[in-house]
Coordinates of C-alpha atoms in Angstrom, one line a residue:
M702 CA -56.0 -67.6 0.2
A703 CA -56.6 -70.2 -2.5
D704 CA -58.4 -73.5 -1.2
A705 CA -55.7 -76.2 -0.2
K706 CA -55.8 -79.4 -2.1
V707 CA -56.6 -82.2 0.5
I708 CA -54.5 -85.5 0.2
P709 CA -56.0 -88.7 1.3
F710 CA -53.8 -90.6 3.6
D711 CA -54.5 -94.2 3.0
E712 CA -53.3 -96.9 0.6
D713 CA -52.8 -94.8 -2.5
T714 CA -49.9 -93.4 -1.0
R715 CA -48.0 -96.6 -1.7
T716 CA -49.0 -96.8 -5.1
R717 CA -47.2 -93.3 -5.6
R718 CA -44.1 -94.4 -3.6
G719 CA -43.9 -97.7 -5.6
A720 CA -44.0 -99.7 -2.7
S721 CA -46.1 -102.6 -4.0
R722 CA -45.8 -102.4 -7.6
P723 CA -45.4 -105.6 -9.6
R724 CA -42.1 -106.7 -10.9
G725 CA -41.3 -107.9 -14.2
R726 CA -43.4 -108.0 -17.4
T727 CA -46.7 -107.3 -14.8
A728 CA -45.1 -104.0 -14.1
A729 CA -45.1 -102.6 -17.8
R730 CA -48.4 -104.1 -18.8
K731 CA -50.9 -104.7 -15.9
P732 CA -53.4 -101.8 -15.4
V733 CA -53.2 -99.9 -12.0
E734 CA -55.2 -101.5 -9.3
A735 CA -58.4 -100.3 -8.2
S736 CA -57.0 -99.0 -5.0
G737 CA -54.7 -96.5 -6.7
A738 CA -56.7 -95.2 -9.6
N739 CA -58.8 -92.9 -7.9
A740 CA -55.6 -91.1 -6.7
L741 CA -54.3 -90.9 -9.9
A742 CA -57.6 -89.5 -11.9
A743 CA -57.1 -86.7 -9.6
L744 CA -54.1 -85.3 -11.0
P745 CA -54.9 -82.8 -13.8
V746 CA -55.0 -83.8 -17.5
E747 CA -51.8 -81.8 -18.0
D748 CA -49.8 -83.9 -15.8
S749 CA -50.2 -87.3 -17.5
T750 CA -46.7 -87.6 -17.6
V751 CA -46.1 -88.0 -13.9
R752 CA -49.3 -89.7 -14.0
D753 CA -48.4 -92.6 -16.3
Q754 CA -44.7 -92.4 -14.3
A755 CA -46.7 -93.0 -11.0
A756 CA -48.7 -96.1 -12.7
A757 CA -45.0 -97.5 -13.4
G758 CA -43.3 -96.8 -10.2
P759 CA -41.1 -93.6 -9.3
E760 CA -37.9 -95.6 -10.5
D761 CA -39.1 -97.4 -13.5
P762 CA -40.2 -95.0 -16.6
V763 CA -42.7 -96.6 -19.1
R764 CA -40.8 -99.1 -21.1
P765 CA -41.2 -102.6 -22.9
A766 CA -40.8 -105.2 -20.5
A767 CA -37.5 -106.6 -22.7
A768 CA -35.8 -103.7 -22.0
A769 CA -36.4 -103.7 -18.4
G770 CA -32.9 -105.1 -17.3
P771 CA -31.9 -108.7 -15.4
D772 CA -35.1 -108.5 -13.4
A773 CA -37.6 -108.2 -16.0
G774 CA -38.5 -111.7 -16.1
A775 CA -41.0 -113.6 -13.6
T776 CA -38.1 -116.3 -13.5
G777 CA -34.6 -115.9 -13.4
P778 CA -32.0 -117.8 -16.1
T779 CA -30.6 -121.4 -15.6
P780 CA -27.7 -122.0 -14.2
E781 CA -26.4 -123.5 -17.8
E782 CA -27.6 -120.3 -19.4
A783 CA -26.1 -118.1 -16.6
H784 CA -22.7 -119.8 -17.3
D785 CA -23.0 -119.8 -21.3
G786 CA -24.1 -116.1 -21.4
T787 CA -27.2 -116.8 -23.2
R788 CA -29.0 -115.1 -20.6
P789 CA -27.9 -112.2 -18.2
A790 CA -27.8 -113.8 -14.7
A791 CA -30.1 -112.4 -11.9
A792 CA -29.3 -110.6 -8.8
G793 CA -25.7 -111.0 -7.8
G794 CA -25.4 -113.3 -11.5
P795 CA -22.6 -111.5 -13.0
L796 CA -19.8 -112.7 -10.4
V797 CA -21.2 -115.9 -10.1
A798 CA -21.6 -116.4 -14.0
A799 CA -17.9 -115.2 -14.4
L800 CA -16.8 -117.9 -11.9
G801 CA -18.6 -120.6 -13.6
Q802 CA -17.1 -119.8 -17.0
A803 CA -13.8 -119.4 -15.6
A804 CA -14.2 -122.8 -14.0
D805 CA -15.7 -124.3 -17.4
R806 CA -12.7 -123.2 -19.1
L807 CA -10.5 -124.7 -16.6
L808 CA -12.2 -127.8 -16.5
G809 CA -12.9 -127.9 -20.1
G810 CA -16.9 -128.5 -19.9
P811 CA -19.5 -127.3 -17.7
W812 CA -18.0 -127.4 -14.3
E813 CA -20.8 -129.1 -12.2
R814 CA -20.8 -132.0 -14.7
R815 CA -17.0 -132.4 -14.5
V816 CA -17.0 -132.1 -10.5
A817 CA -19.7 -134.8 -10.7
H818 CA -17.5 -137.1 -12.9
G819 CA -14.6 -136.4 -10.7
L820 CA -16.3 -137.8 -7.5
A821 CA -17.6 -140.9 -9.3
F822 CA -13.9 -141.7 -10.2
L823 CA -12.9 -141.1 -7.1
R824 CA -15.9 -143.1 -5.7
R825 CA -14.5 -145.9 -8.3
R826 CA -11.0 -145.9 -7.4
V827 CA -11.9 -146.2 -3.6
T828 CA -14.3 -148.8 -4.2
G829 CA -12.3 -151.0 -6.6
D830 CA -15.4 -150.7 -9.3
Y831 CA -12.9 -150.8 -12.1
E832 CA -11.7 -153.2 -14.9
V833 CA -7.9 -154.0 -15.6
D834 CA -7.1 -156.2 -18.6
D835 CA -4.5 -158.7 -18.8
F836 CA -2.2 -156.1 -20.5
G837 CA -2.6 -153.8 -17.6
Y838 CA -5.0 -151.5 -19.6
D839 CA -7.1 -149.3 -16.9
E840 CA -9.8 -147.5 -19.6
D841 CA -11.4 -146.0 -16.5
L842 CA -8.2 -144.2 -15.4
T843 CA -7.4 -143.5 -19.0
D844 CA -10.7 -141.6 -20.1
Q845 CA -10.8 -139.9 -17.0
L846 CA -7.6 -139.1 -15.9
L847 CA -4.6 -139.6 -18.4
M848 CA -6.3 -138.2 -21.3
S849 CA -7.2 -135.3 -19.4
L850 CA -3.7 -134.5 -18.5
L851 CA -2.3 -135.0 -22.4
R852 CA -5.4 -132.8 -23.6
P853 CA -4.2 -129.4 -22.9
L854 CA -0.8 -130.1 -24.7
Y855 CA -3.0 -131.6 -27.6
E856 CA -5.7 -129.1 -28.0
S857 CA -3.5 -125.8 -26.9
Y858 CA -0.2 -126.2 -27.4
F859 CA 0.2 -128.3 -30.2
R860 CA -3.2 -127.2 -31.6
V861 CA -3.2 -131.0 -33.7
E862 CA -5.5 -130.9 -36.5
V863 CA -6.9 -134.5 -37.4
K864 CA -7.8 -135.5 -40.9
G865 CA -9.4 -138.6 -42.3
I866 CA -10.5 -140.3 -38.6
E867 CA -13.3 -142.1 -40.4
N868 CA -10.6 -144.2 -42.1
I869 CA -10.3 -146.2 -38.9
P870 CA -13.0 -148.7 -38.9
A871 CA -16.1 -148.1 -36.5
E872 CA -15.6 -151.8 -35.0
G873 CA -13.2 -154.9 -35.5
G874 CA -9.4 -154.8 -35.6
A875 CA -7.1 -152.3 -37.4
L876 CA -3.7 -151.8 -37.4
V877 CA -2.8 -148.0 -37.8
V878 CA 1.0 -147.5 -38.7
A879 CA 2.6 -143.9 -38.7
N880 CA 6.1 -142.1 -38.8
H881 CA 8.1 -141.3 -35.6
S882 CA 10.1 -138.4 -34.6
G883 CA 10.7 -135.4 -32.3
T884 CA 13.3 -137.0 -30.1
L885 CA 10.9 -137.7 -27.3
P886 CA 8.0 -140.0 -28.1
L887 CA 4.9 -137.2 -28.0
D888 CA 3.6 -138.1 -31.4
G889 CA 2.4 -141.3 -30.2
L890 CA 0.8 -139.9 -27.4
M891 CA -1.1 -137.3 -29.5
M892 CA -2.1 -139.9 -31.8
Q893 CA -3.8 -141.9 -29.0
V894 CA -5.4 -138.8 -28.2
A895 CA -6.6 -137.7 -31.8
V896 CA -8.5 -141.4 -32.2
H897 CA -9.6 -141.2 -28.4
D898 CA -11.3 -137.9 -29.1
N899 CA -12.0 -137.4 -32.5
H900 CA -13.1 -141.2 -33.5
P901 CA -17.1 -141.4 -34.0
A902 CA -17.2 -144.7 -32.5
G903 CA -15.0 -143.7 -29.7
R904 CA -12.3 -146.1 -30.3
H905 CA -9.4 -146.7 -28.2
L906 CA -5.5 -146.7 -29.8
R907 CA -3.5 -149.4 -28.1
L908 CA 0.0 -148.2 -29.0
L909 CA 3.1 -150.8 -29.2
A910 CA 6.4 -149.6 -27.3
A911 CA 10.0 -150.1 -27.3
D912 CA 11.2 -152.7 -24.5
L913 CA 12.9 -149.1 -23.0
V914 CA 9.5 -147.9 -22.0
F915 CA 8.9 -150.9 -20.1
V916 CA 12.0 -150.7 -18.1
L917 CA 11.8 -147.2 -16.9
P918 CA 10.1 -146.3 -13.2
L919 CA 6.9 -144.9 -13.4
V920 CA 6.8 -144.8 -17.1
N921 CA 6.4 -148.6 -17.1
E922 CA 3.3 -148.2 -14.7
L923 CA 1.6 -145.3 -16.8
A924 CA 2.3 -146.9 -20.3
R925 CA 0.5 -149.9 -19.0
K926 CA -2.2 -148.1 -17.8
A927 CA -2.6 -146.1 -20.8
G928 CA -2.8 -149.3 -23.1
H929 CA 0.7 -149.7 -24.3
T930 CA 2.3 -153.0 -24.6
L931 CA 5.5 -154.3 -25.9
A932 CA 6.2 -154.2 -29.3
C933 CA 6.2 -157.9 -30.5
A934 CA 4.1 -159.8 -32.9
E935 CA 2.5 -161.9 -30.1
D936 CA 0.9 -159.1 -28.6
A937 CA -0.1 -157.5 -31.3
Q938 CA -1.7 -160.1 -33.0
R939 CA -3.7 -160.9 -29.5
L940 CA -4.9 -157.4 -29.5
L941 CA -6.0 -157.2 -33.2
E942 CA -7.8 -160.6 -32.8
R943 CA -9.8 -159.0 -29.6
G944 CA -11.0 -156.4 -32.4
E945 CA -8.6 -153.4 -30.8
V946 CA -7.3 -150.6 -33.0
V947 CA -3.3 -151.0 -32.4
G948 CA -0.8 -148.5 -33.6
V949 CA 2.6 -148.9 -34.3
M950 CA 6.0 -147.1 -35.4
P951 CA 8.0 -149.1 -37.3
E952 CA 10.8 -146.5 -37.8
G953 CA 11.7 -147.2 -33.9
F954 CA 14.3 -145.6 -32.4
K955 CA 16.0 -144.7 -36.0
G956 CA 13.1 -142.3 -36.7
L957 CA 12.8 -140.8 -33.1
G958 CA 16.2 -140.1 -32.7
K959 CA 17.0 -139.1 -36.5
P960 CA 19.0 -135.5 -36.8
F961 CA 17.0 -132.5 -37.7
S962 CA 18.6 -132.4 -41.0
E963 CA 16.9 -135.6 -42.0
R964 CA 13.5 -134.6 -40.7
Y965 CA 10.4 -135.8 -42.3
K966 CA 12.6 -138.5 -44.3
L967 CA 11.1 -141.6 -43.6
Q968 CA 14.0 -144.3 -42.1
R969 CA 14.0 -148.1 -42.6
F970 CA 10.5 -149.8 -41.5
G971 CA 12.4 -153.2 -40.3
R972 CA 11.4 -156.5 -42.1
G973 CA 7.6 -155.9 -41.8
G974 CA 6.9 -157.7 -39.3
F975 CA 3.7 -155.4 -38.9
V976 CA 2.6 -156.4 -42.3
A977 CA 2.9 -160.3 -41.5
T978 CA 0.8 -159.7 -38.3
A979 CA -1.8 -157.8 -40.0
L980 CA -2.0 -160.8 -42.7
K981 CA -2.5 -163.2 -40.2
T982 CA -5.4 -161.4 -38.1
R983 CA -6.7 -160.1 -41.9
V984 CA -7.0 -156.5 -40.5
P985 CA -7.1 -153.4 -42.5
I986 CA -3.6 -151.6 -42.2
V987 CA -4.4 -147.7 -41.9
P988 CA -1.1 -145.2 -43.0
C989 CA -0.9 -142.3 -40.2
S990 CA 1.1 -139.0 -41.4
I991 CA 2.0 -136.8 -38.3
V992 CA 3.3 -133.2 -39.4
G993 CA 4.9 -131.2 -36.6
A994 CA 6.8 -133.5 -34.4
E995 CA 9.7 -133.2 -36.2
E996 CA 10.7 -129.7 -34.8
I997 CA 9.6 -130.0 -31.2
Y998 CA 13.3 -130.7 -30.2
P999 CA 15.6 -129.9 -33.2
M1000 CA 18.2 -132.8 -32.6
I1001 CA 21.6 -131.2 -33.9
G1002 CA 23.8 -133.5 -32.0
N1003 CA 24.0 -136.9 -30.4
A1004 CA 26.4 -137.4 -27.2
K1005 CA 27.1 -141.4 -27.9
T1006 CA 29.2 -141.5 -24.5
A1007 CA 26.7 -140.4 -22.4
A1008 CA 23.9 -142.4 -24.4
R1009 CA 26.3 -145.6 -23.7
L1010 CA 26.6 -144.6 -19.9
L1011 CA 22.8 -144.0 -19.3
G1012 CA 21.6 -147.1 -21.4
F1013 CA 19.6 -144.9 -24.0
P1014 CA 19.6 -145.7 -27.6
Y1015 CA 21.1 -141.8 -27.8
F1016 CA 21.4 -138.6 -25.9
P1017 CA 19.9 -135.7 -27.7
M1018 CA 21.7 -132.3 -28.1
T1019 CA 19.2 -129.4 -29.3
P1020 CA 19.5 -125.8 -29.2
T1021 CA 18.0 -125.5 -25.6
F1022 CA 19.0 -129.0 -24.1
P1023 CA 21.3 -129.6 -22.3
W1024 CA 22.5 -125.8 -22.2
L1025 CA 19.2 -124.7 -20.1
G1026 CA 19.0 -127.7 -17.9
P1027 CA 15.3 -129.0 -17.0
L1028 CA 13.9 -125.5 -19.2
G1029 CA 15.5 -127.2 -22.3
L1030 CA 12.9 -130.2 -22.0
V1031 CA 10.0 -127.7 -23.0
P1032 CA 9.1 -128.7 -26.3
L1033 CA 8.6 -125.9 -28.9
P1034 CA 4.9 -125.1 -29.8
T1035 CA 4.8 -126.2 -33.3
K1036 CA 1.2 -126.3 -35.1
W1037 CA 0.4 -130.4 -36.0
T1038 CA -1.4 -132.2 -38.6
I1039 CA -2.6 -135.8 -38.0
Q1040 CA -4.0 -137.6 -41.1
F1041 CA -5.3 -140.9 -41.2
G1042 CA -5.1 -142.4 -45.0
E1043 CA -6.9 -144.8 -46.7
P1044 CA -7.0 -148.3 -45.2
I1045 CA -5.3 -151.1 -47.1
A1046 CA -7.1 -154.4 -46.8
T1047 CA -5.5 -157.5 -45.8
D1048 CA -8.4 -159.7 -46.0
G1049 CA -8.3 -160.6 -49.6
Y1050 CA -4.9 -162.8 -49.2
A1051 CA -4.9 -166.4 -48.4
P1052 CA -4.0 -167.0 -44.8
E1053 CA -0.5 -168.3 -46.0
A1054 CA 0.4 -165.0 -47.4
A1055 CA 2.1 -163.8 -44.2
E1056 CA 4.6 -166.5 -45.1
D1057 CA 5.4 -164.9 -48.2
P1058 CA 8.5 -162.5 -48.0
M1059 CA 7.9 -160.8 -51.2
L1060 CA 4.2 -160.0 -50.4
V1061 CA 5.2 -158.8 -46.9
F1062 CA 8.1 -156.5 -48.6
N1063 CA 5.8 -155.1 -51.2
L1064 CA 2.8 -154.3 -48.8
T1065 CA 5.7 -152.9 -46.2
D1066 CA 7.1 -150.8 -49.1
Q1067 CA 3.4 -149.8 -50.0
V1068 CA 2.6 -148.5 -46.4
R1069 CA 5.8 -146.7 -46.3
E1070 CA 5.4 -144.9 -49.5
T1071 CA 2.1 -143.8 -48.8
I1072 CA 3.0 -142.4 -45.5
Q1073 CA 6.1 -140.6 -47.2
H1074 CA 4.0 -139.4 -49.9
T1075 CA 1.4 -137.7 -47.5
L1076 CA 4.1 -136.4 -45.5
Y1077 CA 5.3 -134.4 -48.6
K1078 CA 1.7 -133.2 -49.2
L1079 CA 1.2 -131.9 -46.1
L1080 CA 4.3 -129.9 -45.7
V1081 CA 3.5 -128.0 -48.8
Q1082 CA 0.0 -127.3 -47.6
R1083 CA 1.8 -126.1 -44.3
R1084 CA 1.8 -122.1 -44.0
S1085 CA 4.2 -121.8 -40.9
V1086 CA 5.8 -124.5 -38.4
F1087 CA 4.1 -122.6 -35.6
F1088 CA 0.7 -121.6 -37.4

């Protein structure tokens, strides 16, 4: 009978089972400890493969540390790396990372930062640690809540493309003059988000709104909080003298409620009161052209009797409203482009220039023609109403 091999029962058995093998890069590169070397050396030469596997542990073949999987590193990924997918998450990390990425998409950014900002916002509202100006503008509420509510519509639904935002000055007053359309005044709100989110200096657009806005329940309060004010020369002048960026749509209800057959044809700009205000305050006039708003509610009719009964300037009839009821109020997902043109300077005119009717008329016509020409140019470049 052949002699039997004697296998010592000591700490070497732990080495063969991998019970105390080091993890990560150390497992791939660190030489075998002295306590297990004697047992490994006892193996025959032809069993070198077995010896190598025993050195690396029974579960892991000898391989580079970079290929060792999520547990290879001595330290796991940071939470930011786990969320953005730049590095694999640690044990149990795939589910945590997936939840983190879903929260990031829903909240529009790293969810921890969004939650922290939300809690800070609630604290300020409870303690009254925020400011409201004499027009009712609540900048904190606008930045943290109102813009967040409008942003999905701006980014994902209308997919607004902004051009020429640098034409709005980084400081000082400016008067942004835009075309008006769409049956409901969503174009003004999208223009406000465009300035808020894209201007490198973080400017805020203060819109001039019609009287009707400030007599409607709830709409009145929200408009004031968002920085809107009555479309009158006195309010506009006060804001411009403070160095604010003011937005005006001189077409008013004539542009907002025009039939679909007259889309992108500018209506009359009134008497040029916005030009006179710009001349008095010596601020630049920035023409703004908006493409895409005309098609969100194609107005094919106007129920004038209903409009008179409700006190509205018009009662729109579209292919979906009022036939589909509240569902007809959902706008069509058109693709928008908002372009801010080169500013028209007014500081070169004499202070009494605002009283010159011919000069006011000529500047008004210049602004109107600039916007109309840009609209035609953008329409030619547009591939589709929806894409």
